[in-house]
Coordinates of C-alpha atoms in Angstrom, one line a residue:
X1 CA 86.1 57.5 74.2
X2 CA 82.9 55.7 75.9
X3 CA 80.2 57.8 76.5
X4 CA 79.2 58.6 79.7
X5 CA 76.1 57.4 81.4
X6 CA 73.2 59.1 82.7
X7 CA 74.2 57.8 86.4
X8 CA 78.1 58.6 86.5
X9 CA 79.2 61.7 87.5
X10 CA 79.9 64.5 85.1
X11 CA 83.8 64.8 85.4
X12 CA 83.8 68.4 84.8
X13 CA 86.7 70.4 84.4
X14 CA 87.4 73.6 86.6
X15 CA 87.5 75.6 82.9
X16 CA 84.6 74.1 81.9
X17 CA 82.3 74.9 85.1
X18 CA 83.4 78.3 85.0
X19 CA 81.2 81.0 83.6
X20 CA 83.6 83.8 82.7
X21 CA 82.8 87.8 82.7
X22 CA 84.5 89.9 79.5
X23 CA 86.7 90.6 82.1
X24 CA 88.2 87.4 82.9
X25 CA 86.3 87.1 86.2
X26 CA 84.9 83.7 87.1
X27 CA 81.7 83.9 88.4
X28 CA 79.5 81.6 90.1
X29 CA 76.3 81.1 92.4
X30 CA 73.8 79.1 93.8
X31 CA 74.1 75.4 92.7
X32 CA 77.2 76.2 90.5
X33 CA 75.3 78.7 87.8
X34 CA 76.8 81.7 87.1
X35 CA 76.2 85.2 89.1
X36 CA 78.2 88.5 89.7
X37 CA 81.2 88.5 91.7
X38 CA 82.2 91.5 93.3
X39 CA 85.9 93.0 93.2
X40 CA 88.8 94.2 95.5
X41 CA 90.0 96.9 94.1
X42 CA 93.0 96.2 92.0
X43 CA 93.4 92.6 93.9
X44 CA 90.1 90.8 92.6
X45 CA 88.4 88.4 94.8
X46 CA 85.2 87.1 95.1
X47 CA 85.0 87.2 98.7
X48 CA 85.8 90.9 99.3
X49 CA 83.0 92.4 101.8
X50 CA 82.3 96.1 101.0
X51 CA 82.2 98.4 104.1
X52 CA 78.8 99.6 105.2
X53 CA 77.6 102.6 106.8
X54 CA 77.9 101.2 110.3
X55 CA 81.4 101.1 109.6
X56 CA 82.4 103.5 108.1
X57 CA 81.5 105.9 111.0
X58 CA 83.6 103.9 113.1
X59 CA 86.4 104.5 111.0
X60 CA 86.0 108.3 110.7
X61 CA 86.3 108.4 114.8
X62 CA 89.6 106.8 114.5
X63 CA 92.2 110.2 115.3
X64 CA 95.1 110.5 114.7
X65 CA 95.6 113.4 116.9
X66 CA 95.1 111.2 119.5
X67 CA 97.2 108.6 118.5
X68 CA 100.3 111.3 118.4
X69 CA 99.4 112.7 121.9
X70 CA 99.4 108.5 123.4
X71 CA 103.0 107.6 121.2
X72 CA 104.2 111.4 122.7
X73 CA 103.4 110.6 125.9
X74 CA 104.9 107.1 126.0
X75 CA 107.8 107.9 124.7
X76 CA 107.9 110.7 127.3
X77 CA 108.6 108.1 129.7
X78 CA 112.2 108.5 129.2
X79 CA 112.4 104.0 129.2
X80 CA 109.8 101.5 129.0
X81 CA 112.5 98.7 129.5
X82 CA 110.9 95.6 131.0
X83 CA 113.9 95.3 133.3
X84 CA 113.5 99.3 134.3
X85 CA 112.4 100.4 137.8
X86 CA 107.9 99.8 138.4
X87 CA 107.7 102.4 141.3
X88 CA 108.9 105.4 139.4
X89 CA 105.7 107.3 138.7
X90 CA 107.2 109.4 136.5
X91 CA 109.9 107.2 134.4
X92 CA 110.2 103.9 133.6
X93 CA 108.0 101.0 132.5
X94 CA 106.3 101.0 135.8
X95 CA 105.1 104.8 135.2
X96 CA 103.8 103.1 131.4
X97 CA 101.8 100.3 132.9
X98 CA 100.2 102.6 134.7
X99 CA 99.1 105.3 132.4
X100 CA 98.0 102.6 130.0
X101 CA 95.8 101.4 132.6
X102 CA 93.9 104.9 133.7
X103 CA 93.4 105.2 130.1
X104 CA 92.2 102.0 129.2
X105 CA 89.8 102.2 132.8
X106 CA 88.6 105.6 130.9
X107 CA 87.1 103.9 128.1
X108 CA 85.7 101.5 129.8
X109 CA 83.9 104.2 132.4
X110 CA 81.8 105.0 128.7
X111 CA 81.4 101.5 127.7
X112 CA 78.0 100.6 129.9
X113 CA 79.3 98.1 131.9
X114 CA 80.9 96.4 128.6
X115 CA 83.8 96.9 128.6
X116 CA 86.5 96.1 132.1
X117 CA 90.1 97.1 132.1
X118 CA 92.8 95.5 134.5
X119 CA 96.4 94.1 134.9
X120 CA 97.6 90.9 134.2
X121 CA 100.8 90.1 135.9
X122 CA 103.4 87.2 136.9
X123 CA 106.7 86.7 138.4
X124 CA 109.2 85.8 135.3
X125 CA 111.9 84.0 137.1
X126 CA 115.6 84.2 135.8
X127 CA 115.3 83.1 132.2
X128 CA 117.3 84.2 128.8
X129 CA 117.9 88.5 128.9
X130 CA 115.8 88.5 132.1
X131 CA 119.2 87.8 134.7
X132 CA 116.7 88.5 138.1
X133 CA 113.4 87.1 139.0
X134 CA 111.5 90.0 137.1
X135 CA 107.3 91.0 137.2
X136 CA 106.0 90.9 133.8
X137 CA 102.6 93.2 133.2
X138 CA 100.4 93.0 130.5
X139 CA 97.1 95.9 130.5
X140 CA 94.0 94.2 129.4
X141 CA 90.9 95.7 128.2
X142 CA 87.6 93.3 127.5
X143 CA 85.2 95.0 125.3
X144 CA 82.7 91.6 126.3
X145 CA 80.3 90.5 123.5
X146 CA 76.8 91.0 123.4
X147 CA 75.3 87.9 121.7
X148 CA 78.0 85.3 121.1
X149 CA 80.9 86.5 124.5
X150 CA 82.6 83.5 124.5
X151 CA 83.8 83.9 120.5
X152 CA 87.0 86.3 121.1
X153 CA 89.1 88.0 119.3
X154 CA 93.1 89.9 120.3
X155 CA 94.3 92.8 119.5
X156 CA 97.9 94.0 120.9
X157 CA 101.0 96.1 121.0
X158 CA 104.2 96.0 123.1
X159 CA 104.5 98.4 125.5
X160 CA 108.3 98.3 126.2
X161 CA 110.9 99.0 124.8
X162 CA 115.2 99.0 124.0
X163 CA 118.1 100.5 122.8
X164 CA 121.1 99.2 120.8
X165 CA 122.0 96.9 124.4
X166 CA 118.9 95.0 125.0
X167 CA 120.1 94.4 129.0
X168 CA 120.3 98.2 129.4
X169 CA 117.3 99.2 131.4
X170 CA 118.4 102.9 132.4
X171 CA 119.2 104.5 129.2
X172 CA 116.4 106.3 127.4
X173 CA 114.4 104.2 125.0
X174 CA 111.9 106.0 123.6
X175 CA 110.3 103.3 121.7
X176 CA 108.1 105.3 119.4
X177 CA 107.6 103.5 116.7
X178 CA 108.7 99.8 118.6
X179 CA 105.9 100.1 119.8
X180 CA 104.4 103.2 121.3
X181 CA 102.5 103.3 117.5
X182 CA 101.4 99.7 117.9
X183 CA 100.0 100.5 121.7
X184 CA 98.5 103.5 120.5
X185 CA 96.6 101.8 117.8
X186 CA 95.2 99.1 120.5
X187 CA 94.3 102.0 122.9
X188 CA 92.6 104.7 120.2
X189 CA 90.4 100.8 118.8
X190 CA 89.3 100.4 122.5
X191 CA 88.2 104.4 122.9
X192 CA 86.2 104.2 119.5
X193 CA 84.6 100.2 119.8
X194 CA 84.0 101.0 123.7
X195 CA 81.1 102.8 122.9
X196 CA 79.5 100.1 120.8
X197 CA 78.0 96.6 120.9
X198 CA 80.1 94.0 119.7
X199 CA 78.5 90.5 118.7
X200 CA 81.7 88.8 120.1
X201 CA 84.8 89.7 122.6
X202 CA 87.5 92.0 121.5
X203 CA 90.1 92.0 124.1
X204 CA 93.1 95.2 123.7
X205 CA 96.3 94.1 125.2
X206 CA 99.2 96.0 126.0
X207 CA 101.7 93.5 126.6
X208 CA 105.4 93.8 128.2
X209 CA 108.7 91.6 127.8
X210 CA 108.2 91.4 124.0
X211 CA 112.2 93.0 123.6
X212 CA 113.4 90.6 126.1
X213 CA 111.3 87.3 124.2
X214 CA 108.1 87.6 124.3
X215 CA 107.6 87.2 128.0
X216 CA 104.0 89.1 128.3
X217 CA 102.6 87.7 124.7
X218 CA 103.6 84.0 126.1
X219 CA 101.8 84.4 129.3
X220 CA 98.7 85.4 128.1
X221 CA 98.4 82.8 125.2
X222 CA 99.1 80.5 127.7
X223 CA 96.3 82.3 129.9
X224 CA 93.5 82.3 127.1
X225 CA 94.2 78.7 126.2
X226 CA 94.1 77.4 130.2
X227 CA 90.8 79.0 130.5
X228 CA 89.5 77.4 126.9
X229 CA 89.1 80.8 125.4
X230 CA 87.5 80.4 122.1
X231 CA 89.8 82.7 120.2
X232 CA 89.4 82.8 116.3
X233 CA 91.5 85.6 115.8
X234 CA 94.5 87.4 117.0
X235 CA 96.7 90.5 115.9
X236 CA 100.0 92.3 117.0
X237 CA 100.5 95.6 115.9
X238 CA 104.3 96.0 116.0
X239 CA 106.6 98.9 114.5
X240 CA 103.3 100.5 112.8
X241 CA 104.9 103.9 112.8
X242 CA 106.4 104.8 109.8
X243 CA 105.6 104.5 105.8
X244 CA 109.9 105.8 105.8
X245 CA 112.1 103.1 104.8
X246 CA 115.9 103.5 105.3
X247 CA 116.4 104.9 102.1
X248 CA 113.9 107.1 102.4
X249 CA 111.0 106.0 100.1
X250 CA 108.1 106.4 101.3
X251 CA 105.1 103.9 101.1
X252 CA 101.9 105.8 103.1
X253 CA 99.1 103.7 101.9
X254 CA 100.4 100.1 102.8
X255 CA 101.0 97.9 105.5
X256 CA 102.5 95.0 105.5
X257 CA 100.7 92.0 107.2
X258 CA 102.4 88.6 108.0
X259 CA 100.3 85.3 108.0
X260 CA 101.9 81.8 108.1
X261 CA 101.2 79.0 106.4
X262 CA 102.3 75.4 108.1
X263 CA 101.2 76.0 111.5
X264 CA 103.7 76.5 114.2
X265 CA 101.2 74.1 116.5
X266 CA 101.0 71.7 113.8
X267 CA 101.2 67.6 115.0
X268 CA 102.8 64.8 113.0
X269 CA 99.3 63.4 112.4
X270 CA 97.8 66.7 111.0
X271 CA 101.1 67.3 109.2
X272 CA 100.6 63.6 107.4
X273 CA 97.1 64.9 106.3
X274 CA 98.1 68.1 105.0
X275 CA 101.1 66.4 102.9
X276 CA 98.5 64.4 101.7
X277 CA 95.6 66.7 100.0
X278 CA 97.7 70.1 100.0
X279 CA 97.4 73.1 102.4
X280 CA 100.2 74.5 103.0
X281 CA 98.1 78.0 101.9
X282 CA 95.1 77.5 103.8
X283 CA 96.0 77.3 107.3
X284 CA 93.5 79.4 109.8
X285 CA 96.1 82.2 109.7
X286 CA 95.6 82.5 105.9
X287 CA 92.1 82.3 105.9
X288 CA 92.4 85.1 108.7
X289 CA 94.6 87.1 106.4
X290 CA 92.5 86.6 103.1
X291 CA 89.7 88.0 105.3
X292 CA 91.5 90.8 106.6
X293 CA 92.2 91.5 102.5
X294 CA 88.2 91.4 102.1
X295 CA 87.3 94.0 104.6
X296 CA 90.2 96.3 105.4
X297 CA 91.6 97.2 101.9
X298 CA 89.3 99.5 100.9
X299 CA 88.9 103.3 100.3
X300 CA 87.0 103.3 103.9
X301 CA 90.6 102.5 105.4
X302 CA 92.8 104.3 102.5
X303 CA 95.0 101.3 102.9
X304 CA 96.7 98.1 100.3
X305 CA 97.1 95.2 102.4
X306 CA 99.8 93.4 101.4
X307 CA 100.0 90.0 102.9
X308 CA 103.5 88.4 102.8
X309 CA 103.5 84.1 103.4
X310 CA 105.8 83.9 106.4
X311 CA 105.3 83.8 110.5
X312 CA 107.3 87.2 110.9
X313 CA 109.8 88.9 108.8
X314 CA 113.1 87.0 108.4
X315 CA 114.4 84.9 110.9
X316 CA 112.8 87.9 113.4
X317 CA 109.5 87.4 115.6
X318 CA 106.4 89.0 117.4
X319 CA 103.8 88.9 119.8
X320 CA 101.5 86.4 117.7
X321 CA 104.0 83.6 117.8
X322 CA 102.8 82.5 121.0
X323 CA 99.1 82.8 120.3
X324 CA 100.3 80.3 117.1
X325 CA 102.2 77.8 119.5
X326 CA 99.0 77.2 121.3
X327 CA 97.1 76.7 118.2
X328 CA 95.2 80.5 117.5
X329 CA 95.0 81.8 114.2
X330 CA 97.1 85.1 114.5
X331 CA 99.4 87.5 113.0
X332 CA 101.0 90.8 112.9
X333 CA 100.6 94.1 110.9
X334 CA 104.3 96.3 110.4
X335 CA 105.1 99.0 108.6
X336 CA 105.8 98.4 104.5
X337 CA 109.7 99.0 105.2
X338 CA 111.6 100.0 108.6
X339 CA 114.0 102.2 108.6
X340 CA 116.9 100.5 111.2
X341 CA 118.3 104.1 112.1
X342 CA 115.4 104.5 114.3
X343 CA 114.9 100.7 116.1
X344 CA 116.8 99.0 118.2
X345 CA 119.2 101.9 118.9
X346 CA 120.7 104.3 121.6
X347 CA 119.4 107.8 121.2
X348 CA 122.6 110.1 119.5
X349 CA 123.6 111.8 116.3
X350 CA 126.6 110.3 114.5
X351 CA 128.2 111.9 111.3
X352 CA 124.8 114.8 111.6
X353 CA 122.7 112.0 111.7
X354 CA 119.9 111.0 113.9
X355 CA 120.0 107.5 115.7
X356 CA 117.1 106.5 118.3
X357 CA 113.4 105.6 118.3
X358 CA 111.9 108.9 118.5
X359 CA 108.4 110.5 117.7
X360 CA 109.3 112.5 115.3
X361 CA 110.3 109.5 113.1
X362 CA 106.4 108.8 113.0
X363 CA 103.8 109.0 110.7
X364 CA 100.6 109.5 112.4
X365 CA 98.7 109.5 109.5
X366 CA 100.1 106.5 108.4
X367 CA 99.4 104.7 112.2
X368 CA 96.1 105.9 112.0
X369 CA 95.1 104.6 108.6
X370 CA 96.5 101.1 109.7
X371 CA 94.5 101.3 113.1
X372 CA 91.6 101.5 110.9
X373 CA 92.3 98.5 108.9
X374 CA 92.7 96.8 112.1
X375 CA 89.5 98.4 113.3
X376 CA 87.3 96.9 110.3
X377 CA 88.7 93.8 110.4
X378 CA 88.1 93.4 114.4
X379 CA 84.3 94.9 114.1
X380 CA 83.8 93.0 110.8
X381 CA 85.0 89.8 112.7
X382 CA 83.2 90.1 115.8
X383 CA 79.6 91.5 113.9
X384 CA 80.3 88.3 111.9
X385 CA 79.0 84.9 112.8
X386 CA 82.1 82.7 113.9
X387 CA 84.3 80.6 111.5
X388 CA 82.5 77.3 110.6
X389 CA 83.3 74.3 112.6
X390 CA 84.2 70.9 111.8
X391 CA 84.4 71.4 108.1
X392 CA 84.9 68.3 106.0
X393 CA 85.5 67.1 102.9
X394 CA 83.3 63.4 102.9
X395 CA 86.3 60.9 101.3
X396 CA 83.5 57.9 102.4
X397 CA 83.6 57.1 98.5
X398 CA 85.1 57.8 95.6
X399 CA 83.8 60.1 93.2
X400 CA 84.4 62.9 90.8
X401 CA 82.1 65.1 93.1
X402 CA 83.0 67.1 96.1
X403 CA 80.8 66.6 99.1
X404 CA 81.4 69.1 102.0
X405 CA 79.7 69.2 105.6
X406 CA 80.1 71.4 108.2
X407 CA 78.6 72.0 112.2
X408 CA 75.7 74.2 112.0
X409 CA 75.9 77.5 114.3
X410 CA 74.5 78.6 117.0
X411 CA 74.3 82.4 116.6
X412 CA 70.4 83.9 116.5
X413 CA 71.3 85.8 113.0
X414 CA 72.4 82.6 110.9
X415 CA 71.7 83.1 107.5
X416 CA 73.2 80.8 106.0
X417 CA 76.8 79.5 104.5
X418 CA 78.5 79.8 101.3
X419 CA 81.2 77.4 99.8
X420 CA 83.9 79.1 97.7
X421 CA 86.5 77.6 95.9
X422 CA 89.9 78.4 93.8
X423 CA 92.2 76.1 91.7
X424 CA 95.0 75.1 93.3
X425 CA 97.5 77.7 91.7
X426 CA 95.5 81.0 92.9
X427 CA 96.2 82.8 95.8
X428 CA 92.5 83.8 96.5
X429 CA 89.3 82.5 96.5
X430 CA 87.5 83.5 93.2
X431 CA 83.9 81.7 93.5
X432 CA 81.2 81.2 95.7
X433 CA 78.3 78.8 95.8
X434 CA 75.6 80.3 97.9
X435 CA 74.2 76.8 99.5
X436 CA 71.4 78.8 102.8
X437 CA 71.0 77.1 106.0
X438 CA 72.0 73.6 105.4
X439 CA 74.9 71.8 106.4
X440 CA 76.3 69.8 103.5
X441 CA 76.2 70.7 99.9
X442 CA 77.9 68.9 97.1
X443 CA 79.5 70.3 94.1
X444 CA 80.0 68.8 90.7
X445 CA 83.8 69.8 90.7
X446 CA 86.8 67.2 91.5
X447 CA 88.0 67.7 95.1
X448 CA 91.3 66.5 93.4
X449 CA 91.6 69.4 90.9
X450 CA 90.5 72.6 93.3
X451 CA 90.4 73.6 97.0
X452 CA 87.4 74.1 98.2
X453 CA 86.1 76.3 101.5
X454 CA 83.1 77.1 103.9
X455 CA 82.1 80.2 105.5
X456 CA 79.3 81.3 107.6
X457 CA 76.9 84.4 106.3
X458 CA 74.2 86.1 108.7
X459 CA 71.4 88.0 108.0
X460 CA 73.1 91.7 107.7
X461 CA 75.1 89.8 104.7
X462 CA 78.1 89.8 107.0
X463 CA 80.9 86.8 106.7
X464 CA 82.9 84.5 108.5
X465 CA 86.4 83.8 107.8
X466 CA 86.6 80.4 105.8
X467 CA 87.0 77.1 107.3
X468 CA 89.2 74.9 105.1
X469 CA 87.7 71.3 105.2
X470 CA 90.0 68.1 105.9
X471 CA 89.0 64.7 104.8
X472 CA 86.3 62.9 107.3
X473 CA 82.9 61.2 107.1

């Protein structure tokens, strides 16, 4: 074999630029030399973020005495139905909306002019399981950022609910777990982050018409995206209620969290590029995912994450789908394992056993240790400077290095940004380059042999998600 020159470039291995702990644990740092990476408990991964002080007691505000008394009181509604009566003050989806609304405009009364609460409402004309021109209601609360606003970031549950008929708006559907625990979780995060400064937006949604398609979820995608809202992040919290399966194991300490990876917006031209140079793993809803694996499975949370690769559960769907058809990274937390007896069904007892979505299927231990997963992942997000922009991977030549470039930032605290990268075959990242304030850095690794990533850092040592980088100049 011919020796190599002084001038050509050093066609290292991934093995061979690796420096390796007695663990097993790659390690890497500035300019490719080796340095400490720090663990996820049990999972590994280079990128975890440890919870600090600050958010920690967030977490501990997070009650889940008050997340039983908001599912009880739901529930209490006799039917949340979409198609049920809106005038009723005392029954009926109508009564809900309402409710939701006083408590939501609560929060906001604490929040120093932060935070607003209001309706957001249209006219769904006859369309599939909606037979009469019907008016669909989502409750909004904006918790409005104090250095970068116009960076936003969704959290939501359903508010109505079903039974075994999905056209029957008159029997009662409690809807405790499906998704009185989902609304409770958005409505006990905007009591505890109301009271605090957020870098960016977190907007709490309570949306309608899931049961009958999505109605409520679809028109406020469709909202954000008309109005050019900047939204790098988006979770529904849907049948959050129970750690019960059917057979009755029990799984308290995870929850289940589903991240796709082809996006659902995809076009035929970004399609053709991700056939090309791979991908299929790093979409913005994985990178969203791994992050929500960095910060929220931790002993401040109590909770195991346990991502699963697919949009939704099979051939089923939620409120992030249409947050993905126009193109936002988003998806949904549910309980490790549902138990079918009490979803979907009319309220009776068959053979001495309990049918019907009622609270006392709940956990609310359980809801409230995934509402604060969801709570450090939405103040770890928004404290965080915003996901890198037009990454890149420079393909202007051909060369056994990787060059990367990305748009600098405009938030005050920059610090900096950090390239990680993973061979092809792992699941996680599992080394970081530190690179500071610059916007290009190039590593002596093969762009052809590893995947490579970008993600902001600002001066409290808090991270972005990752931007995957796509060939360019």
């Amino acid at each position: 074999m011919p020796e190599q020159s002084a001038g050509m470039p050093r066609r290292r291995t991934v093995l061979a630029s690796a420096a390796v702990t007695a663990a097993g644990v790659p390690l890497i740092a500035s300019g490719g030399q080796a340095a400490a990476a720090p663990g996820r408990g049990g999972s590994g991964g280079a990128t975890v973020q440890a919870p600090d002080r600050e958010l920690r007691t967030l977490l501990k505000e997070i009650d889940a005495d008050r997340i039983e008394a908001t599912v009880r009181r739901l529930a209490a509604f006799g039917t949340r139905h979409t198609l049920s009566v809106q005038d009723d003050p005392e029954r009926g989806i109508g009564a809900a909306r309402d409710w939701i609304l006083a408590e939501m405009k609560k929060y906001a009364a604490v929040s120093g002019g932060r935070m607003t609460a209001g309706l957001q409402s249209y006219i769904q004309e006859p369309a599939s399981r909606v037979p009469v021109a019907t008016r669909i209601t989502n409750v909004v609360a904006t918790l409005r950022g104090s250095v970068t606003p116009d960076r936003v970031y969704v959290v939501a549950g359903h508010y109505d609910s079903r039974v075994t008929d999905v056209m029957d708006a008159t029997s009662d559907a409690p809807g405790a777990d499906d998704d009185a625990s989902g609304v409770a979780l958005v409505m006990e995060l905007a009591r505890v982050l109301a009271k605090r400064r957020p870098a960016a937006t977190i907007v709490f949604v309570a949306v309608a018409g899931e049961e009958q398609g999505l109605y409520g979820s679809g028109y406020a995608a469709k909202q954000f995206k008309a109005a050019g809202a900047d939204i790098q992040g988006m979770f529904t919290n849907d049948i959050i209620g129970s750690s019960r399966a059917d057979d009755g194991t029990r799984d308290p300490y995870t929850v289940r969290l589903f991240a796709e990876g082809v996006p659902t917006s995809e076009t035929p031209a970004q399609a053709n590029t991700r056939r090309s140079v791979g991908g299929e793993n790093d979409s913005a809803t994985r990178q969203l995912a791994r992050f929500v694996n960095d910060v929220g499975d931790n002993d401040a949370t109590g909770m195991n994450v346990r991502v699963v690769y697919r949009r939704d559960r099979y051939l089923r769907g939620g409120d992030h789908i249409p947050f993905l058809e126009q193109g936002y990274p988003a998806a949904r937390f549910t309980e490790p394992a549902e138990d079918f007896a009490h979803q979907h069904q009319d309220v009776r007892v068959e053979d001495g056993k309990q049918y019907g979505d009622l609270p006392e299927f709940c956990d609310f231990d359980y809801i409230a240790r995934v509402t604060r997963v969801n709570g450090a992942v939405l103040w770890t997000l928004a404290q965080a400077p915003g996901t890198p922009r037009e990454a890149r991977i420079v393909t202007s030549n051909l060369t056994n290095d990787t060059e990367l470039k990305w748009a600098l930032g405009t938030e005050p605290d920059l610090a900096g940004y950090e390239v990680v990268w993973r061979e092809t075959t792992e699941p996680e990242w599992t080394h970081v380059i530190k690179v500071g304030l610059a916007t290009t850095h190039t590593v002596d690794l093969s762009k052809d042999n590893v995947f490579f990533g970008v993600r902001a850092v600002n001066r409290d040592g808090k991270r972005s998600p990752v931007a995957f980088p796509m060939p360019g100049n």
